[in-house]
GROMACS .gro file of C-alpha atoms in nm:
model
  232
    1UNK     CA    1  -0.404  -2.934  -1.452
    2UNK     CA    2  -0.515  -2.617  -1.677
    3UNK     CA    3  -0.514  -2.303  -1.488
    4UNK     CA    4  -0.683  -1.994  -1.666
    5UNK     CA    5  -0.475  -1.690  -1.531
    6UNK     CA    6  -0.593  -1.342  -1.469
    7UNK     CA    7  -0.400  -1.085  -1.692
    8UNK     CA    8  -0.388  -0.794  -1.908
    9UNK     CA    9  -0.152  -0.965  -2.105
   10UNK     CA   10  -0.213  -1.314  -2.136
   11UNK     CA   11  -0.577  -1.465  -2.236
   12UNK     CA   12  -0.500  -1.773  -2.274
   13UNK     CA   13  -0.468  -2.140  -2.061
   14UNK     CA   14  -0.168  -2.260  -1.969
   15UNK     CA   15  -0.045  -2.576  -1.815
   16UNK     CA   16   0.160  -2.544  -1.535
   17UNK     CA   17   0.233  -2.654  -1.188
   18UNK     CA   18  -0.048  -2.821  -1.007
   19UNK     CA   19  -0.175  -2.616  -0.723
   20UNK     CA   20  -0.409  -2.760  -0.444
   21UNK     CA   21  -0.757  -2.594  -0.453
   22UNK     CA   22  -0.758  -2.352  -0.200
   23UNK     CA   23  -1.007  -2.376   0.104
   24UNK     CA   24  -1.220  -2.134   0.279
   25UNK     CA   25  -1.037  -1.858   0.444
   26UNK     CA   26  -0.984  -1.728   0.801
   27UNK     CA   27  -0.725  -1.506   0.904
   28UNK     CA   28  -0.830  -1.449   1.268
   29UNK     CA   29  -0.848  -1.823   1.327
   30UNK     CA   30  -0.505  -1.838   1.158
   31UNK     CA   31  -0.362  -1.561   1.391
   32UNK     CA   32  -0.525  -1.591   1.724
   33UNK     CA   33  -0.356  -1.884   1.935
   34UNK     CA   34  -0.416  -1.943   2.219
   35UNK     CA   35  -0.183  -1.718   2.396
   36UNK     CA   36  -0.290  -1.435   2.183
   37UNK     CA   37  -0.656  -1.504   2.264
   38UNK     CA   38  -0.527  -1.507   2.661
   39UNK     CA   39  -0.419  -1.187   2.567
   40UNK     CA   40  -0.706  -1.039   2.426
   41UNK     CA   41  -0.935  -1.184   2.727
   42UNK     CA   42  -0.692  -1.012   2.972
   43UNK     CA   43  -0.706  -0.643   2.774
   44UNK     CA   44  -1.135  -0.702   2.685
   45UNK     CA   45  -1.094  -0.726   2.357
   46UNK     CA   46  -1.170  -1.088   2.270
   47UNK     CA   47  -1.540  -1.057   2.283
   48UNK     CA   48  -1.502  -0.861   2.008
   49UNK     CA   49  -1.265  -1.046   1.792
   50UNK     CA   50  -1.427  -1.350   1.905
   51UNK     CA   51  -1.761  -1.195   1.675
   52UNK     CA   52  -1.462  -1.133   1.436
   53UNK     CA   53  -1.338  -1.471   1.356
   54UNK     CA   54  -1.652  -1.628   1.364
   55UNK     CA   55  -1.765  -1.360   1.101
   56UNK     CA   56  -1.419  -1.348   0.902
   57UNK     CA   57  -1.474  -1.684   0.644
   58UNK     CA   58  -1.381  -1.569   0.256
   59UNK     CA   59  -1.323  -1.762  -0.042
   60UNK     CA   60  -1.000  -1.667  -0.178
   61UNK     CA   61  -0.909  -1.278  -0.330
   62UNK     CA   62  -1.170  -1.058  -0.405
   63UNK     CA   63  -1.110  -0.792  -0.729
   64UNK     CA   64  -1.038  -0.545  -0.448
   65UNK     CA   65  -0.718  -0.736  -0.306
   66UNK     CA   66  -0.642  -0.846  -0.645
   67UNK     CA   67  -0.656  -0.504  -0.791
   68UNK     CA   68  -0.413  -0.372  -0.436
   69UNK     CA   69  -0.197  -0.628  -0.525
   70UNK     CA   70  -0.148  -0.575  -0.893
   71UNK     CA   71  -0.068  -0.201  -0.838
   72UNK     CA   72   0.217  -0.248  -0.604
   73UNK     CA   73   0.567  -0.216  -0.683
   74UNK     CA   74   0.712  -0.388  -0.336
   75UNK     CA   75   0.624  -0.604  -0.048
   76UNK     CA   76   0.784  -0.703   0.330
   77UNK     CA   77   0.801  -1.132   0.374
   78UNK     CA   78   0.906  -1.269   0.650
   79UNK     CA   79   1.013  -1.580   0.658
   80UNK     CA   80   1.175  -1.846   0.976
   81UNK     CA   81   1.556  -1.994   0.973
   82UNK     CA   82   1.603  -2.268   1.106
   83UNK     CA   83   1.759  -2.129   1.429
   84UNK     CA   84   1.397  -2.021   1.476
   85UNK     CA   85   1.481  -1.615   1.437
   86UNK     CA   86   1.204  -1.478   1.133
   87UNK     CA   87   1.371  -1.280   0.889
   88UNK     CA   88   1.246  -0.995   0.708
   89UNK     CA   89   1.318  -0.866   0.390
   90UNK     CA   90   1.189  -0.592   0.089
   91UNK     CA   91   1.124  -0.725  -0.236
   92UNK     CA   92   1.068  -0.455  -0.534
   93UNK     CA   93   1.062  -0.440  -0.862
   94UNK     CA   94   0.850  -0.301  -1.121
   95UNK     CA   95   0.431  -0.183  -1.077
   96UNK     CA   96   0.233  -0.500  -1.126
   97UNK     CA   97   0.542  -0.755  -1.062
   98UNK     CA   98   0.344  -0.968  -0.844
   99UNK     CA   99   0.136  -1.182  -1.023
  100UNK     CA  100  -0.206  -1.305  -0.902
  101UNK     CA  101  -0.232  -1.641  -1.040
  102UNK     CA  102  -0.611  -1.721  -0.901
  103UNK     CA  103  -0.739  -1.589  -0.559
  104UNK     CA  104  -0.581  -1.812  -0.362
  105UNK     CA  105  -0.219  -1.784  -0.558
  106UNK     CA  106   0.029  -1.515  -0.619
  107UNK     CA  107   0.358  -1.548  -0.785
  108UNK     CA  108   0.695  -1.366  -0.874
  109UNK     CA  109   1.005  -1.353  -1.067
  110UNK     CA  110   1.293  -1.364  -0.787
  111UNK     CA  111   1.554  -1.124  -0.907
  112UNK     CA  112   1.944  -1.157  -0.866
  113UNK     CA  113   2.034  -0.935  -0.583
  114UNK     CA  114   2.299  -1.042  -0.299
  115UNK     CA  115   2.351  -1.353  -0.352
  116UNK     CA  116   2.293  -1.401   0.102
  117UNK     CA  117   1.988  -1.689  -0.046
  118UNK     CA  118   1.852  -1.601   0.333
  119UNK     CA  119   1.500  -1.637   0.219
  120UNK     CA  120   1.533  -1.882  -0.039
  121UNK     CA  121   1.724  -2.099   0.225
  122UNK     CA  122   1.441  -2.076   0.516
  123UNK     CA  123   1.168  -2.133   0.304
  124UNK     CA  124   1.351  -2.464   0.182
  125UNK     CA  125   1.310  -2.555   0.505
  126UNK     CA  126   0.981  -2.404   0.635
  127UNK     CA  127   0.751  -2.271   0.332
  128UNK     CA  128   0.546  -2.066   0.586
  129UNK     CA  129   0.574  -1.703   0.516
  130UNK     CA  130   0.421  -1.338   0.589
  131UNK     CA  131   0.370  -1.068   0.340
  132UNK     CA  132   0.263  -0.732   0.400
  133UNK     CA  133   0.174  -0.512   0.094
  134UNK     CA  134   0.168  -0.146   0.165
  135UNK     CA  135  -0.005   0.165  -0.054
  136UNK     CA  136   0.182   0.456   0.137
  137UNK     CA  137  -0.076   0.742  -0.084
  138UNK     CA  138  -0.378   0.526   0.014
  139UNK     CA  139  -0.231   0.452   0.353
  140UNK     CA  140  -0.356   0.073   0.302
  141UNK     CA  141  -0.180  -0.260   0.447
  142UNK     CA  142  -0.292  -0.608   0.329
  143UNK     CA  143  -0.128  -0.871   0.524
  144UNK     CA  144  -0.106  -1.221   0.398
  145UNK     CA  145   0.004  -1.579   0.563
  146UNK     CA  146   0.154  -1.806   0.287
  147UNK     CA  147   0.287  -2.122   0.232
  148UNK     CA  148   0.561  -2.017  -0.042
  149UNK     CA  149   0.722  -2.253  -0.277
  150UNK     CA  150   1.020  -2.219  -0.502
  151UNK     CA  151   1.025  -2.306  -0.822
  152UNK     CA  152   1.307  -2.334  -1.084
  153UNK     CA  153   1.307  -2.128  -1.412
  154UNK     CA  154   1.346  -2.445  -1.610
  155UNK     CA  155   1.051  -2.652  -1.440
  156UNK     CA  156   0.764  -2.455  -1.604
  157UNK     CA  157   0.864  -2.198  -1.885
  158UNK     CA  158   0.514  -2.135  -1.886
  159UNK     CA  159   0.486  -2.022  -1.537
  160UNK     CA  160   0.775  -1.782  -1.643
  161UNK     CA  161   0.641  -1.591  -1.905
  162UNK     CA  162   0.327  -1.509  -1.723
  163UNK     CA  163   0.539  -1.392  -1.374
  164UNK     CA  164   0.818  -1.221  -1.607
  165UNK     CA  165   0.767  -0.809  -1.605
  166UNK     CA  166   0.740  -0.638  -1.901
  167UNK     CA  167   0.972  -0.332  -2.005
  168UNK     CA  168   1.172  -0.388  -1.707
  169UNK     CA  169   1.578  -0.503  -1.664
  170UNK     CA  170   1.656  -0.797  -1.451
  171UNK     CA  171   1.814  -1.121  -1.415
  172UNK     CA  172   1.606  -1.408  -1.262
  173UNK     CA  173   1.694  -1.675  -1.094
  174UNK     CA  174   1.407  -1.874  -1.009
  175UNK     CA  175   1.019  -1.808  -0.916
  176UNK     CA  176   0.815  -1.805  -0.604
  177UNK     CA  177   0.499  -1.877  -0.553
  178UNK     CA  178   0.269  -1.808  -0.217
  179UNK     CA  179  -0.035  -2.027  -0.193
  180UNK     CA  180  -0.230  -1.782  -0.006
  181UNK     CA  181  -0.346  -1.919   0.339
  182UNK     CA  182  -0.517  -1.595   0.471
  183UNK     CA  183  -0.540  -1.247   0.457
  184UNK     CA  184  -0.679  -0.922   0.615
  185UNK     CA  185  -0.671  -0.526   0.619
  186UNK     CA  186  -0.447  -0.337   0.856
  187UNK     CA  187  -0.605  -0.023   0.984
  188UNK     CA  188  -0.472   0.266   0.865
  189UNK     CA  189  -0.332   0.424   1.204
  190UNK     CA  190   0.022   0.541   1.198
  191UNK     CA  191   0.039   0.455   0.830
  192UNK     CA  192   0.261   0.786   0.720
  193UNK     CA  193   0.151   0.894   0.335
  194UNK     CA  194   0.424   0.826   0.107
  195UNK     CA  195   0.501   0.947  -0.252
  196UNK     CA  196   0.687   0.809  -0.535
  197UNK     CA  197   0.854   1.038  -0.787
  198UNK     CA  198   0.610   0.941  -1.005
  199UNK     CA  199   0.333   0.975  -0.792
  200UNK     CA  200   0.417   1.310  -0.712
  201UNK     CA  201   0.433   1.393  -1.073
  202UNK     CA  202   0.111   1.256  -1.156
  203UNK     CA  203  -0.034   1.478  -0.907
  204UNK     CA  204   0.111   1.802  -0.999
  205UNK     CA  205   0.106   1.750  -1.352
  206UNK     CA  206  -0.226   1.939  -1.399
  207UNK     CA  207  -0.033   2.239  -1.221
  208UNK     CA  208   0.263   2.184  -1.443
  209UNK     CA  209   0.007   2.243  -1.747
  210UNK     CA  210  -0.151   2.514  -1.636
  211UNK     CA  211   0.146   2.678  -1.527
  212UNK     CA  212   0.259   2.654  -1.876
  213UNK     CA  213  -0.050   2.764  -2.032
  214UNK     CA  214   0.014   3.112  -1.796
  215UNK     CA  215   0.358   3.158  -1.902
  216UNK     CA  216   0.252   3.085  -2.280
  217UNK     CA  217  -0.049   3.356  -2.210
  218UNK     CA  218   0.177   3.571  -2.015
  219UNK     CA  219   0.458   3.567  -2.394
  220UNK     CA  220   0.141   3.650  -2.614
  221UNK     CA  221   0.079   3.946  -2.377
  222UNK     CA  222   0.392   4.075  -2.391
  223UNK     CA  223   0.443   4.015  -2.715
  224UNK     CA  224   0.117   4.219  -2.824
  225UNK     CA  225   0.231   4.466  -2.558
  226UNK     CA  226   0.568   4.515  -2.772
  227UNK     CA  227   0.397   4.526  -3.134
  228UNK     CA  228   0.121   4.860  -2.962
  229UNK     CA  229   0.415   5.019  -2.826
  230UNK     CA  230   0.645   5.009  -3.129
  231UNK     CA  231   0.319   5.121  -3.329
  232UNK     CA  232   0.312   5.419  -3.067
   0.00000   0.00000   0.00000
């Protein structure tokens, strides 16, 4: 099957893994059991989300969560051993390492790091996973369920080179890919702003220049200052 793949790299088709076509969406009707919606009953708030997940049907990634999700530079998945206890872990690497593949399909290059395999090992087992993306500055939170499936670096060289980062020093080992099963926005409540070093000095660069220009200003004056009184 020829996939055409989103990127600002590659504008091309490649042929690569065959992915089921993705159905409609739902992530309330994913999330609400039935103990959940007991719950809600119990505290008045399923009236509410009962509106919500009739209301709540999408087709796949819009350009806003694909645009989220290309700007990130980590993510939180939690994934289930098979002693039944989820497991959570960080994955980071570089701004735009996650791959969106089509809007139902996201991908990555799985780094060397300890060498535990926790993840890799539960989701041999159970492919079900959650991932929540976070923007600390924007104080945003996409949460994702996912069936994820790992794939070796020699099945589909293709697949590689698009999920690879650019300008960026790692060792792979394999790739994963989450066939996206639903999503939704967090609210932003108790989401604490966060800034990168680089984020910070984005936003005080234009300080940083017009500091300079003062200090420049400030040498000129005292230069001219020096020539008057030397005249004198």
């Amino acid at each position: 099957m020829v996939l055409r793949y989103v990127s600002d790299h590659i504008a091309a088709f490649f042929q690569v893994v065959v992915y089921a076509k993705h159905s409609v969406m739902n992530y309330s009707k994913l999330a609400f059991t039935d103990a959940i919606k007991q719950l809600q009953e119990k505290q008045g708030s399923r009236l509410a989300y009962d509106r919500v997940e009739k209301m709540s049907y999408v087709d796949g990634l819009t350009d806003a969560e694909i645009e989220f999700i290309g700007q990130r530079d980590s993510f939180y998945m939690a994934s289930f051993s098979e002693n039944e206890y989820p497991y959570i872990q960080h994955r980071g690497g570089p701004k735009g390492f996650i791959k969106v593949i089509d809007n139902s399909t996201i991908g990555i290059v799985d780094f060397t790091g300890n060498r535990q395999y926790i993840s890799v090992g539960n989701i041999s087992k159970n492919a079900k996973v959650s991932l929540i993306l976070v923007s600390y500055p924007q104080r945003a939170r996409l949460k994702i369920y996912a069936e994820a499936e790992i794939v070796e670096l020699d099945e589909n060289p293709e697949l590689y080179q698009l999920l690879k980062p650019a300008d960026y020093k790692f060792k792979p080992e394999r790739m994963m890919i989450f066939k996206i099963k639903a999503y939704d926005w967090n609210c932003q409540q108790h989401i604490t702003p966060r800034f990168s070093v680089p984020e910070i000095e984005e936003l005080v660069a234009p300080q940083k220049r017009y500091i300079i220009s003062l200090e420049e200003e400030v040498k000129r004056l005292k230069e001219e200052l020096a020539k008057k009184n030397n005249i004198s």
